[in-house]
PDB file of C-alpha atoms in Angstrom:
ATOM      1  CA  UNK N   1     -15.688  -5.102  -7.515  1.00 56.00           C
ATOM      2  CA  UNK N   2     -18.744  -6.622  -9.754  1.00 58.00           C
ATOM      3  CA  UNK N   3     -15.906  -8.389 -12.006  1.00 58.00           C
ATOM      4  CA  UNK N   4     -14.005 -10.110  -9.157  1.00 59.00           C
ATOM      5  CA  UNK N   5     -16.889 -10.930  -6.791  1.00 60.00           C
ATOM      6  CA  UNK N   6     -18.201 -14.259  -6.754  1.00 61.00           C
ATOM      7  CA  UNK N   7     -21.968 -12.997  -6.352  1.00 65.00           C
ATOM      8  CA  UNK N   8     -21.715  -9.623  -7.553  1.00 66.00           C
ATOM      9  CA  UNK N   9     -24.591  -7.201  -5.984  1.00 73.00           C
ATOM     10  CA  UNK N  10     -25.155  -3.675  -5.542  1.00 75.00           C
ATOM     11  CA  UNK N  11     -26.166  -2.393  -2.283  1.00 80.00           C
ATOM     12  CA  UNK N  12     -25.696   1.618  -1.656  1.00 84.00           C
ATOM     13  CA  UNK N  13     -24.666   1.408   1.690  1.00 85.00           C
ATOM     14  CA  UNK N  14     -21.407  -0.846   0.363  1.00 79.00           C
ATOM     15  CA  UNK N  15     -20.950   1.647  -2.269  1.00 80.00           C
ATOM     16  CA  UNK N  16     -20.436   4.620  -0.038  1.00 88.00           C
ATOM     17  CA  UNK N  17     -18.670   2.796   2.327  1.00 85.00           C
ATOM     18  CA  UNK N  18     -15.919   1.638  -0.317  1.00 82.00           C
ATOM     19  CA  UNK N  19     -15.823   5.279  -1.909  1.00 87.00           C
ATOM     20  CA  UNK N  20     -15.746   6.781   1.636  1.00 90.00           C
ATOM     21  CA  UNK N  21     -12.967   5.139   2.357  1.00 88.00           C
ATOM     22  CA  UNK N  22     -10.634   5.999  -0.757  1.00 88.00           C
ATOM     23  CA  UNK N  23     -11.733   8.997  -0.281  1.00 92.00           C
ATOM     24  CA  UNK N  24     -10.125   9.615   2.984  1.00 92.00           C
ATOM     25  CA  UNK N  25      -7.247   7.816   1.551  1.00 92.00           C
ATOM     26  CA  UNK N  26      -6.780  10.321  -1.013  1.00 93.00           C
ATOM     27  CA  UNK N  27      -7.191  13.498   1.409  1.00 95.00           C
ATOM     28  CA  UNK N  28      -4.904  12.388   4.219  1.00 95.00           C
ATOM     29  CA  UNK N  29      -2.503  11.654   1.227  1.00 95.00           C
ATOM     30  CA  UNK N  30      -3.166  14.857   0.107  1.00 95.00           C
ATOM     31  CA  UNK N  31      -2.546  16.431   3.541  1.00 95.00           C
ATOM     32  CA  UNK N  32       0.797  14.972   3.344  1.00 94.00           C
ATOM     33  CA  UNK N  33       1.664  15.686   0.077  1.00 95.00           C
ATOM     34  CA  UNK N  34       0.358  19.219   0.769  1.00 95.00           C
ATOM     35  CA  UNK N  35       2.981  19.568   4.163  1.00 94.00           C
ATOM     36  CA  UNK N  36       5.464  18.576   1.116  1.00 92.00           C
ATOM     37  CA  UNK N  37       4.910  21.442  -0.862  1.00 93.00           C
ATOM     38  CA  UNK N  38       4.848  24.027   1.770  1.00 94.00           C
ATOM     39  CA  UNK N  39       8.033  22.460   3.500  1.00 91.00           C
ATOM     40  CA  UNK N  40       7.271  22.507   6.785  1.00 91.00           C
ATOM     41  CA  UNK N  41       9.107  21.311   9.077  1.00 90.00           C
ATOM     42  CA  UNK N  42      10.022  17.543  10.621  1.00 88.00           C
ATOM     43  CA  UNK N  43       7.499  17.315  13.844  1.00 88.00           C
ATOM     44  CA  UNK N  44       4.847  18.853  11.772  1.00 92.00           C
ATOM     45  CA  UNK N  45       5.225  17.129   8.468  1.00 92.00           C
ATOM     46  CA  UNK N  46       5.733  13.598  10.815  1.00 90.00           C
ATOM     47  CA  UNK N  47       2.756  14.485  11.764  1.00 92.00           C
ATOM     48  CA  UNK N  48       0.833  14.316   8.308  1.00 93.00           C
ATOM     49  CA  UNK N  49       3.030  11.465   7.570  1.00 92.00           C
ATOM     50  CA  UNK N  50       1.403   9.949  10.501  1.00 91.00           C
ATOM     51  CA  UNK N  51      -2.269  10.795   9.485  1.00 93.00           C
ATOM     52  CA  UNK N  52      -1.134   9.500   5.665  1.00 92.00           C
ATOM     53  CA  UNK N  53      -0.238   6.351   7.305  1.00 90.00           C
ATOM     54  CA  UNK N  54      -3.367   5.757   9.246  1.00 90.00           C
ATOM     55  CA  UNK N  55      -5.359   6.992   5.652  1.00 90.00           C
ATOM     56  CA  UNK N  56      -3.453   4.077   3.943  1.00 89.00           C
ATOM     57  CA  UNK N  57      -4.120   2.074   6.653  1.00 85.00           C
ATOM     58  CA  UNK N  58      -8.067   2.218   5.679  1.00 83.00           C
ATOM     59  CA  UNK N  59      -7.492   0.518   2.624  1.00 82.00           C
ATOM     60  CA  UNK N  60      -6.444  -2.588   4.068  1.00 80.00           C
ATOM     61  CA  UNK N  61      -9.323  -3.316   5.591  1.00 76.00           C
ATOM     62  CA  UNK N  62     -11.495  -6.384   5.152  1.00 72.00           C
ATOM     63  CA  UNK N  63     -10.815  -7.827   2.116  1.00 71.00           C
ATOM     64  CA  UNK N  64      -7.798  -5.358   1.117  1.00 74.00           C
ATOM     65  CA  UNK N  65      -5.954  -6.374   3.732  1.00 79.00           C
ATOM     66  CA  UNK N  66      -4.285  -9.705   1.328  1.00 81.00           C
ATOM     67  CA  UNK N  67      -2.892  -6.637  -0.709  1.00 84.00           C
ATOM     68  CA  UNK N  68      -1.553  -4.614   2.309  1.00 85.00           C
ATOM     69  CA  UNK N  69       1.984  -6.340   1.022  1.00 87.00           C
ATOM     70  CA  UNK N  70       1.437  -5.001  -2.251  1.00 89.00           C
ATOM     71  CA  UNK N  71       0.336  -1.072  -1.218  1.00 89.00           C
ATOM     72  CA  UNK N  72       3.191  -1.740   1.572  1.00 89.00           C
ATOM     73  CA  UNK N  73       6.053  -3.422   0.127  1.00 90.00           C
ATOM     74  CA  UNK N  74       5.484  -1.620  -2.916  1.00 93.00           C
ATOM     75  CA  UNK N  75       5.107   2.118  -1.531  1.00 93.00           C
ATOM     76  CA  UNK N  76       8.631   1.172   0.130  1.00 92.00           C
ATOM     77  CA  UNK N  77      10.272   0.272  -2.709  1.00 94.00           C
ATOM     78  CA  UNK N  78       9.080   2.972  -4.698  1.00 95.00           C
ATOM     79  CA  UNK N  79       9.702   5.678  -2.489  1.00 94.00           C
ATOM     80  CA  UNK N  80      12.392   4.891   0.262  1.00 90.00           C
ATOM     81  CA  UNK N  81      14.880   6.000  -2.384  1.00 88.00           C
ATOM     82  CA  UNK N  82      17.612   6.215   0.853  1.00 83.00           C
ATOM     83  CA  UNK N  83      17.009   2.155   1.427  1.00 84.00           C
ATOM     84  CA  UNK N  84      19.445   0.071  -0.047  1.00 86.00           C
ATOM     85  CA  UNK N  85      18.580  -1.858  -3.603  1.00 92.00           C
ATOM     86  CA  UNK N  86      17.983  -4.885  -1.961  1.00 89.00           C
ATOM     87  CA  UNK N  87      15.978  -3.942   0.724  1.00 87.00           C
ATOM     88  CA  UNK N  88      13.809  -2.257  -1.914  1.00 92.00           C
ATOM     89  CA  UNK N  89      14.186  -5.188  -3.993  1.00 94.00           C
ATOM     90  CA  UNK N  90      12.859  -7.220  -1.253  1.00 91.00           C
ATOM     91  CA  UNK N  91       9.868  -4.954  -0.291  1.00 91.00           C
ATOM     92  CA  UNK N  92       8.997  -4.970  -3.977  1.00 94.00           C
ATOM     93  CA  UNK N  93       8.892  -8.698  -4.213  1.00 93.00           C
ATOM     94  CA  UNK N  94       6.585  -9.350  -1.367  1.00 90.00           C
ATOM     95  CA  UNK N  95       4.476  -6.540  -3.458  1.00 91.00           C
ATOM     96  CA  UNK N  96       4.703  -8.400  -6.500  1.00 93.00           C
ATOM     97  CA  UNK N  97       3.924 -11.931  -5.117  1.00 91.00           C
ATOM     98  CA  UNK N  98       1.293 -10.616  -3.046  1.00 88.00           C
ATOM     99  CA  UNK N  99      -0.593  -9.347  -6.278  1.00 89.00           C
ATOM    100  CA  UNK N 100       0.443 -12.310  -8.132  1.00 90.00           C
ATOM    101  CA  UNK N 101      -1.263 -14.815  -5.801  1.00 87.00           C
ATOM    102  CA  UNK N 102      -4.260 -12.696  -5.328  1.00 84.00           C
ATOM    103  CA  UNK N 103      -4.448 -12.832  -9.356  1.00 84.00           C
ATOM    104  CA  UNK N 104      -4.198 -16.699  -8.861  1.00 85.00           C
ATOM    105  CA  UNK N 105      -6.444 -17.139  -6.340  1.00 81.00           C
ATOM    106  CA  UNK N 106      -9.070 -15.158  -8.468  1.00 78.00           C
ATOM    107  CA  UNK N 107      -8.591 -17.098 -11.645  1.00 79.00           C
ATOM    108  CA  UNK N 108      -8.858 -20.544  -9.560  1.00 80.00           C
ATOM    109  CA  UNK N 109     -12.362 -18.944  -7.808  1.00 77.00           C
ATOM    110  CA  UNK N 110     -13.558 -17.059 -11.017  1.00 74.00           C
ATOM    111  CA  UNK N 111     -12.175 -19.630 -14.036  1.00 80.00           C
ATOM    112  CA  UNK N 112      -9.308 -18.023 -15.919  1.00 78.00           C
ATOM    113  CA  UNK N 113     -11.210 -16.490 -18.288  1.00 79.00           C
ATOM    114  CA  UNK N 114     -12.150 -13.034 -19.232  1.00 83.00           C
ATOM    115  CA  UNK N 115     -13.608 -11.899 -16.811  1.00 77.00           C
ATOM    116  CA  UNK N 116     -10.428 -12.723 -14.252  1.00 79.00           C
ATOM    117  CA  UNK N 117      -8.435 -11.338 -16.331  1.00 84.00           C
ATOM    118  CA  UNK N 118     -10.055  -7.861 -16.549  1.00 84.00           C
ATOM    119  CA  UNK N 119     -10.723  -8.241 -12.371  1.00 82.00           C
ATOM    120  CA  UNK N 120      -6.763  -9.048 -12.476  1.00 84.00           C
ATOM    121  CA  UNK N 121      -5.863  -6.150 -14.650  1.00 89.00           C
ATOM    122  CA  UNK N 122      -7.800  -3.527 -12.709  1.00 87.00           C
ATOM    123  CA  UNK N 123      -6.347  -4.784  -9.581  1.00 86.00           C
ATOM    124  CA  UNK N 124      -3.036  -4.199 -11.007  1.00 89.00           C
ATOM    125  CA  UNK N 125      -3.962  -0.663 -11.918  1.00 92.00           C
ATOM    126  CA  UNK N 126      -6.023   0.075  -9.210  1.00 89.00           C
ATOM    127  CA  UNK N 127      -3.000  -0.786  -6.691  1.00 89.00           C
ATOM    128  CA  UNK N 128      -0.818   0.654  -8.749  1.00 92.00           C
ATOM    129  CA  UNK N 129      -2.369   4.249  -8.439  1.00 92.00           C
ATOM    130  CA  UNK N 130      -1.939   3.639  -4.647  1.00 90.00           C
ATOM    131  CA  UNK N 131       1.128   2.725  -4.266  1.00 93.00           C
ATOM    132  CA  UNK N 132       2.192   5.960  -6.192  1.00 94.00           C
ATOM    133  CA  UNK N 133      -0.271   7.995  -4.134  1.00 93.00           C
ATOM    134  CA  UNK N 134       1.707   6.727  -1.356  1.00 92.00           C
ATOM    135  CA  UNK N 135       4.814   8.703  -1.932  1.00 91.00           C
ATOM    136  CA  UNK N 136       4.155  11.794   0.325  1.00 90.00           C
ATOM    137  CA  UNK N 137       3.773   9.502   3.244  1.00 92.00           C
ATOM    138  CA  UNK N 138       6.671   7.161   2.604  1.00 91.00           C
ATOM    139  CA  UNK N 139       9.302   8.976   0.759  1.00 90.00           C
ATOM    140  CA  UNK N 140      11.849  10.139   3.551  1.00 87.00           C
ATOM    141  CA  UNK N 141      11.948  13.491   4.585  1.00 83.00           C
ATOM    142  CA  UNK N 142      13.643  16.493   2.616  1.00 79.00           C
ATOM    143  CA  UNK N 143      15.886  17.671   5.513  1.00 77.00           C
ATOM    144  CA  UNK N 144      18.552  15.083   4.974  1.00 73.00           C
ATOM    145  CA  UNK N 145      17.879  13.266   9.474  1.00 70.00           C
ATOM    146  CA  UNK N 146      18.235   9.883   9.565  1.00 66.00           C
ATOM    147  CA  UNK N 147      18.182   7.456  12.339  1.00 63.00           C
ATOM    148  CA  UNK N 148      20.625   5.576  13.164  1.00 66.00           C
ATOM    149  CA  UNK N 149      21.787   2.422  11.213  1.00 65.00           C
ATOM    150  CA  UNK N 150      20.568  -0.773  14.023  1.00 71.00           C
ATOM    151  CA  UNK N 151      16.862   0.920  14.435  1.00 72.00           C
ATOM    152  CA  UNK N 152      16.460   1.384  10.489  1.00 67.00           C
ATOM    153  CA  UNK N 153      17.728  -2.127   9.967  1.00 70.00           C
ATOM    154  CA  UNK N 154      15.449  -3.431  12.758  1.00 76.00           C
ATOM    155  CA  UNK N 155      12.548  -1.619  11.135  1.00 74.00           C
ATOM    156  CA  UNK N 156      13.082  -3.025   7.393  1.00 71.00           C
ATOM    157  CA  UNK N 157      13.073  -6.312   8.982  1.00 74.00           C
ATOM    158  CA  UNK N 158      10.210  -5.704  11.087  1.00 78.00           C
ATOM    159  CA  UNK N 159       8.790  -4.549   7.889  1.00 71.00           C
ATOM    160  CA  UNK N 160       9.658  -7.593   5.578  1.00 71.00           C
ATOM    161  CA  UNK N 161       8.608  -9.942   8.542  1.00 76.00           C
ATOM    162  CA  UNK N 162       5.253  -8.644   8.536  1.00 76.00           C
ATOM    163  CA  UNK N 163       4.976  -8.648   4.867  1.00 68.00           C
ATOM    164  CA  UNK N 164       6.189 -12.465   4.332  1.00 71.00           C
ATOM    165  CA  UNK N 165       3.448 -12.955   6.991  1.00 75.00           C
ATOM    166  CA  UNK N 166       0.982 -11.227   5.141  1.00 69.00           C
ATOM    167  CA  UNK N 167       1.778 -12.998   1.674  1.00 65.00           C
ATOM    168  CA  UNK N 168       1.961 -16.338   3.076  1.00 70.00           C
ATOM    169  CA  UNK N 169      -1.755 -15.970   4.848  1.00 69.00           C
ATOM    170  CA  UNK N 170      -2.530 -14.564   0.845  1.00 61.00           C
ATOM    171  CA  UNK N 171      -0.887 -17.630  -0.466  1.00 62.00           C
ATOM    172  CA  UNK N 172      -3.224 -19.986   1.817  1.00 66.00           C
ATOM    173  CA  UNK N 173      -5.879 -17.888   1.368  1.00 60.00           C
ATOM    174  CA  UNK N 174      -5.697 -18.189  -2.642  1.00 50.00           C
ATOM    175  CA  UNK N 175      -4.999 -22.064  -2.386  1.00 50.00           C
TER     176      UNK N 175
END
């Protein structure tokens, strides 16, 4: 945070509250990777899945939430190995242009130097490592249900919608 923020200061009480909440992140992840393992079955493991979601969900808070699209779009693409290519295609763009204009927007407000480019390259690493520590939540489920075609298709567009939406209020945000 020091090497993107504008005024960088320490307080404790921000500290906590940013480890706090990757924290959770990581052990309702960890619940649902954990349901994984032991294979249980749909309603409970939905129901981790569900928790996983809301843990994910705490990330995008405040100033995370212009890289929802990017934890979003690109734990879909990464994981929702049943989607077709170009949904996942999709999904992963919005992910990559998210980042991208976040990177932007920090070079314009920081100068492109140094600095913005180590900020840029740890959020590209940071967000990486949750977007893979999304899997348990988003892959599909190992006992081979799916719904039917018009409410998956309905969701992915739902999905997409909401992440255009997302990138374009990054994009004006960055400008």
């Amino acid at each position: 945070m020091r090497l993107v923020a504008s005024d960088p200061a320490f307080t404790w009480s921000g500290t906590l509250f940013v480890v706090g909440l990757f924290a959770a992140f990581g052990a309702t992840q960890g619940l649902a990777a954990a349901g994984r393992i032991v294979h249980l079955r749909r309603p409970a493991l939905t129901i981790l899945r569900a928790v996983g979601t809301a843990g994910m969900l705490l990330t995008m808070m405040g100033a995370g939430m212009l890289l929802a699209p990017t934890v979003l779009g690109g734990g879909l693409a990464a994981h929702r190995t049943s989607w077709p290519r170009w949904l996942r295609a999709a999904c992963a763009t919005i992910a990559v242009l998210t980042a991208a204009a976040v990177a932007v927007g920090l070079g314009a407000e920081l100068g492109f130097g140094l600095r913005a480019l180590a900020g840029t390259m740890a959020m590209v690493v940071g967000y990486g490592v949750l977007v893979a520590m999304t899997g348990a939540t988003l892959r599909p489920q190992p006992d081979g249900w799916a719904p039917a075609r018009r409410p998956s298709v309905v969701a992915a567009t739902a999905t997409l919608a909401v992440g255009a939406t997302l990138l374009g209020l990054a994009v004006v945000g960055a400008g």
